[in-house]
PDB file of C-alpha atoms in Angstrom:
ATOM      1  CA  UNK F   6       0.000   0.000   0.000  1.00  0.00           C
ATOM      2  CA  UNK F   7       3.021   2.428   0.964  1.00  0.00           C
ATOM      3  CA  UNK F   8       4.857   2.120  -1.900  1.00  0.00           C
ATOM      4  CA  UNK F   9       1.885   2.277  -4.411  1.00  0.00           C
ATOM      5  CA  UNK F  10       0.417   5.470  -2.581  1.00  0.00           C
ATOM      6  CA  UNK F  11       4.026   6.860  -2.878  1.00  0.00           C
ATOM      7  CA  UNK F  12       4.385   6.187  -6.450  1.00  0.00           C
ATOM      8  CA  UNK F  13       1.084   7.209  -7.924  1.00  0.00           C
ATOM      9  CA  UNK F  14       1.050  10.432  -6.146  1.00  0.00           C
ATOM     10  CA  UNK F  15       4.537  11.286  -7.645  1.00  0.00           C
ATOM     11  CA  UNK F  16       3.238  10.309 -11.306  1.00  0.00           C
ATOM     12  CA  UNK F  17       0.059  12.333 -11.118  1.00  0.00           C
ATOM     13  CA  UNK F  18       1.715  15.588  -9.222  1.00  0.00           C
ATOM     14  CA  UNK F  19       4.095  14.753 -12.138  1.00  0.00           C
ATOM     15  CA  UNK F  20       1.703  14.154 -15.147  1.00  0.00           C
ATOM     16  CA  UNK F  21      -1.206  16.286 -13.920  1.00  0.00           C
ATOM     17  CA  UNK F  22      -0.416  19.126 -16.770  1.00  0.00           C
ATOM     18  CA  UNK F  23      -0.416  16.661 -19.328  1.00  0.00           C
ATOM     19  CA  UNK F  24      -3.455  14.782 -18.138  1.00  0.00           C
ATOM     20  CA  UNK F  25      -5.956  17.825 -17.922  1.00  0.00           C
ATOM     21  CA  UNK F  26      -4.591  19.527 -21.274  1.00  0.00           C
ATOM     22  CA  UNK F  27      -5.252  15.892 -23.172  1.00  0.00           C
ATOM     23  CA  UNK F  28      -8.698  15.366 -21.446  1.00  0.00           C
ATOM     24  CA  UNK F  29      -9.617  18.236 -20.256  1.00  0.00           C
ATOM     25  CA  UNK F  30     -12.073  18.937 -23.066  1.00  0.00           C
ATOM     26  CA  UNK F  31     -13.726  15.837 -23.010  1.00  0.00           C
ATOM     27  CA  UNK F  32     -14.305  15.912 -19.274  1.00  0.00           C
ATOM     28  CA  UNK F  33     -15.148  18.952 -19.237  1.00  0.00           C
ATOM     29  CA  UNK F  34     -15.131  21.649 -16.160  1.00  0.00           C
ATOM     30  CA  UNK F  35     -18.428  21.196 -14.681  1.00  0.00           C
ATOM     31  CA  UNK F  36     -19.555  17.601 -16.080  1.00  0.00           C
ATOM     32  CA  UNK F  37     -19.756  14.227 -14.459  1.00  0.00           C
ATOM     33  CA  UNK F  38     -18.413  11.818 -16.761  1.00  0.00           C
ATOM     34  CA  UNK F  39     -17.931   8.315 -15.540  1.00  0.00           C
ATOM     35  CA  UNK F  40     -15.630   6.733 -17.891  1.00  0.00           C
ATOM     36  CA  UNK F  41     -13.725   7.332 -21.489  1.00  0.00           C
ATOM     37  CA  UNK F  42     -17.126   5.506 -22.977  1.00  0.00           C
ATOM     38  CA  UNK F  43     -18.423   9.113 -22.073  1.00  0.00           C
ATOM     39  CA  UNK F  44     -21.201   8.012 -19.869  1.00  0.00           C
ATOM     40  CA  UNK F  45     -22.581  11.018 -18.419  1.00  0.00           C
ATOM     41  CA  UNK F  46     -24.599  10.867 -14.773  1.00  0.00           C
ATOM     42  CA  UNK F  47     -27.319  13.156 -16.475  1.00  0.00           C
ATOM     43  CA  UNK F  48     -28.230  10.141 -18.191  1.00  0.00           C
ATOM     44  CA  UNK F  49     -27.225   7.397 -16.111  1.00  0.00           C
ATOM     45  CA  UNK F  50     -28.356   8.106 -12.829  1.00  0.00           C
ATOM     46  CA  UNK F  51     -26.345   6.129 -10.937  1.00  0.00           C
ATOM     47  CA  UNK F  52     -26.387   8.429  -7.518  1.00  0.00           C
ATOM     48  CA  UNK F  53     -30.096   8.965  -8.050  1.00  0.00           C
ATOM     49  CA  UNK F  54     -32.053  11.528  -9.900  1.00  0.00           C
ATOM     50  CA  UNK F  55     -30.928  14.812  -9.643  1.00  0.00           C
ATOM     51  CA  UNK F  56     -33.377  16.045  -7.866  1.00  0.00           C
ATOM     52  CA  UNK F  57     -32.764  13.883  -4.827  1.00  0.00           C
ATOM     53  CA  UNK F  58     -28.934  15.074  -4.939  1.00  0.00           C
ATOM     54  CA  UNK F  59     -30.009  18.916  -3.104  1.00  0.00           C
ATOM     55  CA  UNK F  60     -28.628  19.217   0.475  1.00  0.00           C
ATOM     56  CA  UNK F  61     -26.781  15.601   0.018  1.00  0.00           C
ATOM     57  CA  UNK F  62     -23.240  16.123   1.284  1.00  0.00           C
ATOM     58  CA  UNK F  63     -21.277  13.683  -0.789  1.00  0.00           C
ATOM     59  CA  UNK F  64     -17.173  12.418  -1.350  1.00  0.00           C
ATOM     60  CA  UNK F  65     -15.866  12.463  -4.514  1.00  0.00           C
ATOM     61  CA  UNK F  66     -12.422  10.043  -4.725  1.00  0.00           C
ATOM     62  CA  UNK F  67      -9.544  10.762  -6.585  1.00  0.00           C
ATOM     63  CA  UNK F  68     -11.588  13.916  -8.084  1.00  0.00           C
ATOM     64  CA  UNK F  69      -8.600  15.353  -9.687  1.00  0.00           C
ATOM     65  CA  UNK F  70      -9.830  18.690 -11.200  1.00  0.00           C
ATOM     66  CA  UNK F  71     -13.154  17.875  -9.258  1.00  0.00           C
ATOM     67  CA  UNK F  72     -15.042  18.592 -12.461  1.00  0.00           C
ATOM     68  CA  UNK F  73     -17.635  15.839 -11.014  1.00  0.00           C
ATOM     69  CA  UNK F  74     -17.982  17.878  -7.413  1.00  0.00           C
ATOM     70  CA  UNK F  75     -18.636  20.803 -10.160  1.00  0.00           C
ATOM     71  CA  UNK F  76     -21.546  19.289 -11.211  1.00  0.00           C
ATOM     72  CA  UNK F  77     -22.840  18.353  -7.949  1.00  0.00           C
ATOM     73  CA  UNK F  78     -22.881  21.702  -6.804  1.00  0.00           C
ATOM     74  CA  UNK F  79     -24.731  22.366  -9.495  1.00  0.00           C
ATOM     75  CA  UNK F  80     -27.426  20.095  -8.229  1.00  0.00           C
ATOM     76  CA  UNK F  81     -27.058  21.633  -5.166  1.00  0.00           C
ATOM     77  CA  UNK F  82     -25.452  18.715  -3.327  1.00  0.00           C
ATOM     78  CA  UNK F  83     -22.288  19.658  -0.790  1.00  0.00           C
ATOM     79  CA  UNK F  84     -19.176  17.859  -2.177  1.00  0.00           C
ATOM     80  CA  UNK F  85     -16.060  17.326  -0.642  1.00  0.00           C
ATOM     81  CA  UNK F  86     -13.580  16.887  -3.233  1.00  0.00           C
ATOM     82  CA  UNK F  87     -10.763  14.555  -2.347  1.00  0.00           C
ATOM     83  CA  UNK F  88      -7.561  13.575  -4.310  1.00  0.00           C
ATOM     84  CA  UNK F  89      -3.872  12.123  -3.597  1.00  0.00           C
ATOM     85  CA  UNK F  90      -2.386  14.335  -5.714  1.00  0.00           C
ATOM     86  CA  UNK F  91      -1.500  18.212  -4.944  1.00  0.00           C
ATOM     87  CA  UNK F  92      -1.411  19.115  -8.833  1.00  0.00           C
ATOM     88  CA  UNK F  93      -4.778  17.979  -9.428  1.00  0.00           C
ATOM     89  CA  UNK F  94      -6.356  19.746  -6.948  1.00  0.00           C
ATOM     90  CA  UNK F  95      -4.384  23.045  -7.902  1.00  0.00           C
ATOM     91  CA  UNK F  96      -5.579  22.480 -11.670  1.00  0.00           C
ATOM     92  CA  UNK F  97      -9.589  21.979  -9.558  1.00  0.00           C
ATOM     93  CA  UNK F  98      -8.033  25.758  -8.045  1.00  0.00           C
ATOM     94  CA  UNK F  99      -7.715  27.221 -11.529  1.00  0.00           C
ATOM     95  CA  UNK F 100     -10.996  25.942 -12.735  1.00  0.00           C
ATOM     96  CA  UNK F 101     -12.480  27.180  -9.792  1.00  0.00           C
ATOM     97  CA  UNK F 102     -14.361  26.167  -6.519  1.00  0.00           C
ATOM     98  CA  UNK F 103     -16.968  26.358  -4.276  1.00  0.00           C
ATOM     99  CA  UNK F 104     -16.608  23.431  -2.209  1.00  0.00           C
ATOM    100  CA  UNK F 105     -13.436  21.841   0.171  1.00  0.00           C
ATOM    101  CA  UNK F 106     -10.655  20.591  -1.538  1.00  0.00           C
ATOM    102  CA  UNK F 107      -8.762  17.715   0.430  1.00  0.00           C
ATOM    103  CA  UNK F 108      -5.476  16.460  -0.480  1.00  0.00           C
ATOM    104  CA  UNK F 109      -5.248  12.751   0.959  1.00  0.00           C
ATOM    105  CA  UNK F 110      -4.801   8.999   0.945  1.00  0.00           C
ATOM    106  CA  UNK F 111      -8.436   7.433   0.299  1.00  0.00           C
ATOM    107  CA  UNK F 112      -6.913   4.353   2.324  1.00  0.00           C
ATOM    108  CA  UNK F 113      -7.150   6.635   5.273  1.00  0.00           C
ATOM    109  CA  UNK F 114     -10.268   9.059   5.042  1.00  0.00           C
ATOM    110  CA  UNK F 115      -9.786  12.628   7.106  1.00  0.00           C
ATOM    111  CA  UNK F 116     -13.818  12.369   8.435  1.00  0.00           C
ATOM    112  CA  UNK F 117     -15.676  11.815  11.076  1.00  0.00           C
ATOM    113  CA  UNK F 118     -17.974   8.622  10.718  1.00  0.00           C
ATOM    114  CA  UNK F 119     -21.185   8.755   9.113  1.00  0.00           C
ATOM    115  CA  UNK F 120     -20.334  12.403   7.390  1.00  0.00           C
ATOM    116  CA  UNK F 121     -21.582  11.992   3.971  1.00  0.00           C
ATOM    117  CA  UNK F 122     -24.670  10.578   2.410  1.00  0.00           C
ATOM    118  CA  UNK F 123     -22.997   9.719  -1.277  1.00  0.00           C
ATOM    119  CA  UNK F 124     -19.418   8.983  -2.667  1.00  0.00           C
ATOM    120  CA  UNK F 125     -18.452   8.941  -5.757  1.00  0.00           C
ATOM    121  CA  UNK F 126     -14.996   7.853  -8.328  1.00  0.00           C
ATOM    122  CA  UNK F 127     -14.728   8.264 -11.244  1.00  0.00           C
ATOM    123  CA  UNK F 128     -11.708   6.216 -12.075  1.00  0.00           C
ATOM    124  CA  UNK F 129     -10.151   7.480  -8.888  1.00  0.00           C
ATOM    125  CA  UNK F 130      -8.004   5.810  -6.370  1.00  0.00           C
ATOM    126  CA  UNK F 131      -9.820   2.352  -6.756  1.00  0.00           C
ATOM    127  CA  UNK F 132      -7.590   1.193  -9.373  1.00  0.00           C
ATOM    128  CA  UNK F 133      -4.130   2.156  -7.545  1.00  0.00           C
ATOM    129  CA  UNK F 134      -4.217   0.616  -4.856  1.00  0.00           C
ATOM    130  CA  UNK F 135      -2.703  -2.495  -3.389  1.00  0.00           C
ATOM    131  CA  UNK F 136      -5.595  -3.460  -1.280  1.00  0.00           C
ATOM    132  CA  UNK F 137      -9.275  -1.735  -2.099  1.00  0.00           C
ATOM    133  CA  UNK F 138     -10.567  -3.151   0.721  1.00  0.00           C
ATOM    134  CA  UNK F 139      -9.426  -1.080   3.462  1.00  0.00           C
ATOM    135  CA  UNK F 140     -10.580   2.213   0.906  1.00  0.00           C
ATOM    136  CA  UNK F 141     -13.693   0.410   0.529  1.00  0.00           C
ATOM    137  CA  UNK F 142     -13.693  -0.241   4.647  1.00  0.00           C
ATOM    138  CA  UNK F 143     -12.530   3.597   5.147  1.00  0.00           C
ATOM    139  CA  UNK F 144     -15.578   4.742   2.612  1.00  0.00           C
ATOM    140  CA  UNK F 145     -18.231   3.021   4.533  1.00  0.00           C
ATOM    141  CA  UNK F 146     -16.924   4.116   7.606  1.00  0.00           C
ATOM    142  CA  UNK F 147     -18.095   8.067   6.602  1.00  0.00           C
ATOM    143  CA  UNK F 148     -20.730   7.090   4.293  1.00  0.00           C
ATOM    144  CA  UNK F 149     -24.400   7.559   6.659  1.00  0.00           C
ATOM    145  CA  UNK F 150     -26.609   4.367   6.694  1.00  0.00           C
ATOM    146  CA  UNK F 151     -28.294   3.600   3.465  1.00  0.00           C
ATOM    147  CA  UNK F 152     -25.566   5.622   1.448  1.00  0.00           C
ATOM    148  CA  UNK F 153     -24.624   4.353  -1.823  1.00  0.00           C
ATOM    149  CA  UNK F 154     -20.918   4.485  -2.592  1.00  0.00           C
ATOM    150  CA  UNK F 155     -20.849   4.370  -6.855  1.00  0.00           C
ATOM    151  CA  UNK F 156     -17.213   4.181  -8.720  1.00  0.00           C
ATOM    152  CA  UNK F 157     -15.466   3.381 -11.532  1.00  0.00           C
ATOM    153  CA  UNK F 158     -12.812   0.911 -12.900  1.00  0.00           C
ATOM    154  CA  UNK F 159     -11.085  -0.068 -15.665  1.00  0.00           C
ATOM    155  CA  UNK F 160     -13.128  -3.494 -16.804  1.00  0.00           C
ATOM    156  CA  UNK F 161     -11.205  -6.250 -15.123  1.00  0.00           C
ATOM    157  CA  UNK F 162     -11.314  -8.263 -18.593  1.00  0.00           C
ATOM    158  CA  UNK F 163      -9.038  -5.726 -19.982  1.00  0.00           C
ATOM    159  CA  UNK F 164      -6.295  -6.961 -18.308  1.00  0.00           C
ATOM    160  CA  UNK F 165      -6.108  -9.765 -20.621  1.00  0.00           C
ATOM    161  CA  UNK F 166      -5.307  -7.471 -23.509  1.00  0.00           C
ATOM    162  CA  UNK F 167      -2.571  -5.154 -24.977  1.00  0.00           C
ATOM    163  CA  UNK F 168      -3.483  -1.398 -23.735  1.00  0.00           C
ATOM    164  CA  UNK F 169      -3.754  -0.700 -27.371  1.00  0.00           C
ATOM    165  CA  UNK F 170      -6.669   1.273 -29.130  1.00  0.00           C
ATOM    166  CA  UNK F 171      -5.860  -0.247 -32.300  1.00  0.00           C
ATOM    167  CA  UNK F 172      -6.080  -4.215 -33.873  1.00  0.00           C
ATOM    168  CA  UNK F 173      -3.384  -5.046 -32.042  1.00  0.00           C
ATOM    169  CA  UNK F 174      -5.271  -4.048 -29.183  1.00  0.00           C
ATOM    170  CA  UNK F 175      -7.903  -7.264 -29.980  1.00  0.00           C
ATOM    171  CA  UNK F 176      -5.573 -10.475 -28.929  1.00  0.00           C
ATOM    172  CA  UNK F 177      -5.261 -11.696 -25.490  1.00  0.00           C
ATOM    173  CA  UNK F 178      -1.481 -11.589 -24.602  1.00  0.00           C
ATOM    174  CA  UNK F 179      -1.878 -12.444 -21.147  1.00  0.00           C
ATOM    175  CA  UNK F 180      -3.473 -13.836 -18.239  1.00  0.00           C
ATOM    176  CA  UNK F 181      -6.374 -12.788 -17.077  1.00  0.00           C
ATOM    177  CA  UNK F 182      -6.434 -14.516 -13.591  1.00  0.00           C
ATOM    178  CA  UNK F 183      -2.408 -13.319 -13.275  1.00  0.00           C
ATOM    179  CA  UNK F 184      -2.898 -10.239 -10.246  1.00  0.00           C
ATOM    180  CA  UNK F 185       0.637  -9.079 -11.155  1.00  0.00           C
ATOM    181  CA  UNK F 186       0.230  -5.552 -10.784  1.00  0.00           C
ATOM    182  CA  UNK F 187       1.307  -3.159 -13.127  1.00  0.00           C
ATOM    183  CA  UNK F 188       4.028  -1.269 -12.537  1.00  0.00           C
ATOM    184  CA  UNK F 189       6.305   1.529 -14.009  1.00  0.00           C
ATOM    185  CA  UNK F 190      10.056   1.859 -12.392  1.00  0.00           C
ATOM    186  CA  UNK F 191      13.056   4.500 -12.653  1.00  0.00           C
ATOM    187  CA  UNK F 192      16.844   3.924 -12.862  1.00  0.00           C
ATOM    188  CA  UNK F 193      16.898   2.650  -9.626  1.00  0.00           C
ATOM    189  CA  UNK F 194      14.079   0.549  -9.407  1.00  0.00           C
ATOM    190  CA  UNK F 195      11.832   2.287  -7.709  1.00  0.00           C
ATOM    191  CA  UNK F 196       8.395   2.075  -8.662  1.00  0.00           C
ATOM    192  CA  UNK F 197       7.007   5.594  -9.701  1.00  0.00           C
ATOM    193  CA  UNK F 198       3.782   4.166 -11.149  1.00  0.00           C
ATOM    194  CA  UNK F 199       1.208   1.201 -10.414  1.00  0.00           C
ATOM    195  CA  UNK F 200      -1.772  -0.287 -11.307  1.00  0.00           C
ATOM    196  CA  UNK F 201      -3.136  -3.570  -9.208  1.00  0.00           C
ATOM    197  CA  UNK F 202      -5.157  -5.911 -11.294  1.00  0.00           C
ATOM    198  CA  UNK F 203      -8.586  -7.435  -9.902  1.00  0.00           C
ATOM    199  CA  UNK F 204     -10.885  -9.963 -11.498  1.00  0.00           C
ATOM    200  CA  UNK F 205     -14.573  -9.242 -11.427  1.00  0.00           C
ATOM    201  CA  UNK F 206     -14.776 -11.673  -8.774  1.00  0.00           C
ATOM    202  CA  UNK F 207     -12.314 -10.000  -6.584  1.00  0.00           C
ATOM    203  CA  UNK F 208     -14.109  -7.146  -7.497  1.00  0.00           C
ATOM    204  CA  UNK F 209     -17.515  -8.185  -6.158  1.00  0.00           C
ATOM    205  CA  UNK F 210     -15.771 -10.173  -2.993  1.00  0.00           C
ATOM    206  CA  UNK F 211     -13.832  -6.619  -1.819  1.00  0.00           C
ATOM    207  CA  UNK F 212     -17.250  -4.527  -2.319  1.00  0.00           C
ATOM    208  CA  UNK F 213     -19.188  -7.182  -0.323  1.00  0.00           C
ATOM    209  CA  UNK F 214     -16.810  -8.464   2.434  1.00  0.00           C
ATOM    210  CA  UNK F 215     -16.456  -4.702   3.186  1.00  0.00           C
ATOM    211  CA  UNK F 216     -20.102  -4.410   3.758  1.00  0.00           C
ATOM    212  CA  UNK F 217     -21.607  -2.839   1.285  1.00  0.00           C
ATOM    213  CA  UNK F 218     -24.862  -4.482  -0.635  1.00  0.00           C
ATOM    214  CA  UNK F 219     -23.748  -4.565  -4.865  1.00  0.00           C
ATOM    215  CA  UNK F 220     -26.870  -2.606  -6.443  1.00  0.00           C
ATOM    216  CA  UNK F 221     -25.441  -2.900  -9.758  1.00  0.00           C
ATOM    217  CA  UNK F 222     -22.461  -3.643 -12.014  1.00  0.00           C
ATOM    218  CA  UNK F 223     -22.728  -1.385 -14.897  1.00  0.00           C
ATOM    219  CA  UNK F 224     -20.875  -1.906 -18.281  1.00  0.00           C
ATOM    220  CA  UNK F 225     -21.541   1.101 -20.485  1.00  0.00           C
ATOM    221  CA  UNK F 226     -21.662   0.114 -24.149  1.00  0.00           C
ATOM    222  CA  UNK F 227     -19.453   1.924 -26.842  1.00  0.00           C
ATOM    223  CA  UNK F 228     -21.622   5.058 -28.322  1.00  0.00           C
ATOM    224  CA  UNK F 229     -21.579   5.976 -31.743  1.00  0.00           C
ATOM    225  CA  UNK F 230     -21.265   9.376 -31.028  1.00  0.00           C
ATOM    226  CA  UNK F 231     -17.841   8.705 -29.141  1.00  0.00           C
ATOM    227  CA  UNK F 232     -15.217   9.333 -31.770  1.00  0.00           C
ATOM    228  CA  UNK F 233     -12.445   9.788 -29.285  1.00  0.00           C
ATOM    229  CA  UNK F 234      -9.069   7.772 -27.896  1.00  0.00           C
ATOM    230  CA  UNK F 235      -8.374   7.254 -24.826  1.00  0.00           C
ATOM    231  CA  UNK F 236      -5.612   5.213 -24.221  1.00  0.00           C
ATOM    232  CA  UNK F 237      -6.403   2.067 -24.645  1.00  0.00           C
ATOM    233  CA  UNK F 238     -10.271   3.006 -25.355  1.00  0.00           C
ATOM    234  CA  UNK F 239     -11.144   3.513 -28.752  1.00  0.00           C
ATOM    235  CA  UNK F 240     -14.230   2.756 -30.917  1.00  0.00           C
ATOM    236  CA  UNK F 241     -12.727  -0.413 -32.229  1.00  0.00           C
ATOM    237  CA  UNK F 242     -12.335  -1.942 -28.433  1.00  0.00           C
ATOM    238  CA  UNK F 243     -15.196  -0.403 -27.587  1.00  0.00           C
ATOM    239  CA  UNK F 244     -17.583  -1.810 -29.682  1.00  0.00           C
ATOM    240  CA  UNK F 245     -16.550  -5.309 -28.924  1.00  0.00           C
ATOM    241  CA  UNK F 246     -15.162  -5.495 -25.699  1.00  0.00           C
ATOM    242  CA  UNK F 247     -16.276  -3.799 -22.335  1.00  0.00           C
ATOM    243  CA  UNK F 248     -13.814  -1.063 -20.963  1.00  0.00           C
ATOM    244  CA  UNK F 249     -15.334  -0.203 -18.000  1.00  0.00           C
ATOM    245  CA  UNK F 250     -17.046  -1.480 -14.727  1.00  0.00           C
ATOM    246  CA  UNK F 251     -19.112   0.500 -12.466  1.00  0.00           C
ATOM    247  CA  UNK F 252     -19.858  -1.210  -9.015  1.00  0.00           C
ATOM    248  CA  UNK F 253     -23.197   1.087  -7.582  1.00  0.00           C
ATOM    249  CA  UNK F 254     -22.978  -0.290  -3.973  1.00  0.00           C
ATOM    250  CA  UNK F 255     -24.671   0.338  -0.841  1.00  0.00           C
ATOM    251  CA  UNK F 256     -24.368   0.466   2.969  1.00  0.00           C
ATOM    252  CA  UNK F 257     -27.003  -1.225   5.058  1.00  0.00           C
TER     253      UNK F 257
END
């Protein structure tokens, strides 16, 4: 957990820049997209109609600009914006905000229990770290009875592929059931950036085992209107192979 908390929040503070001028526009400032497929919560729903999101004080993991706490203000919900990296949360600065900005480990929230009615990640956090659990753990911890905890993940199945938008990107080079994480080193062999690979067993197992009741798994289909790279998500993938999971779960 140490070392992948120490290396991911070097790579972001480091790659920030790049990351928000690439995808920036596609994001948006004030949107709440939920995954390169560009599934947008206006449509989807997944924290509940907007309606029911006034006066809701909700988390938002690994919110890196916080363009999704944007939105939620615009609902008129009371985000808390939370991310490990000091960059993002400067570039969520320049954009402009409204609501707290915290700059911490998700592994170890900074709130009292039972502060916040929703959380949300888009992508955030879930995929970095070495054990999901104890975020998981730490999320129900400050989430109120009944709150619903919704985020995003790279679709386990991916793993099994080459990140690689293009044909090449359509043969399974590896194993799927292999956890190897990931990982990026320097010169010295340090690791300065890591992924940890789940199946969508594991998956399921972490979000129930850490007491939360799995709602729904969503995998959002390809749309036509989605022109766009990402990575490895493209059009090509996209069409015929899920890129993303998104685990709506709640606490009893």
């Amino acid at each position: 957990m140490t070392e992948s908390s120490r290396a991911n929040r070097g790579w972001w503070d480091r790659n920030a820049d790049e990351y928000q001028t690439e995808h920036g526009t596609f994001l948006g400032d004030d949107r709440f997209v939920w995954c390169p497929e560009g599934l947008d919560e206006v449509e989807a729903e997944l924290l509940g109609p907007p309606e029911e999101l006034k006066g809701k004080d909700v988390l938002e993991i690994g919110a890196g600009a916080a363009q999704c706490s944007r939105w939620l203000t615009a609902q008129g919900a009371r985000p808390v914006a939370l991310d490990l990296s000091h960059r993002q949360l400067q570039h969520a600065l320049r954009i402009g905000v409204s609501f707290p900005l915290v700059c911490a480990d998700a592994s170890v929230l900074p709130f009292a229990d039972g502060s916040f009615d929703l959380a949300c990640s888009a992508y955030g956090a879930l995929p970095f770290v070495a054990d999901p659990r104890l975020v998981l753990r730490e999320v129900r911890r400050v989430l109120r009875p009944g709150g619903r905890f919704v985020f995003s993940v790279t679709h386990p199945l991916r793993w099994a592929f080459p990140d690689e938008p293009g044909p090449e990107g359509l043969s399974v080079s590896a194993s799927y059931f292999d956890r190897t994480p990931y990982v990026e080193q320097d010169d010295e062999g340090l690791a300065v950036y890591v992924e940890h690979h789940r199946t969508l067993g594991d998956r399921v197992r972490d979000v129930v085992t850490s007491g939360f009741r799995l709602v729904d798994l969503v995998e959002p289909e390809w749309p036509d209107w989605n022109t766009s790279e990402w990575g490895g998500w493209s059009p090509l993938r996209g069409h015929l192979i899920p890129g993303t999971a998104i685990f709506v779960c709640e606490r009893d």
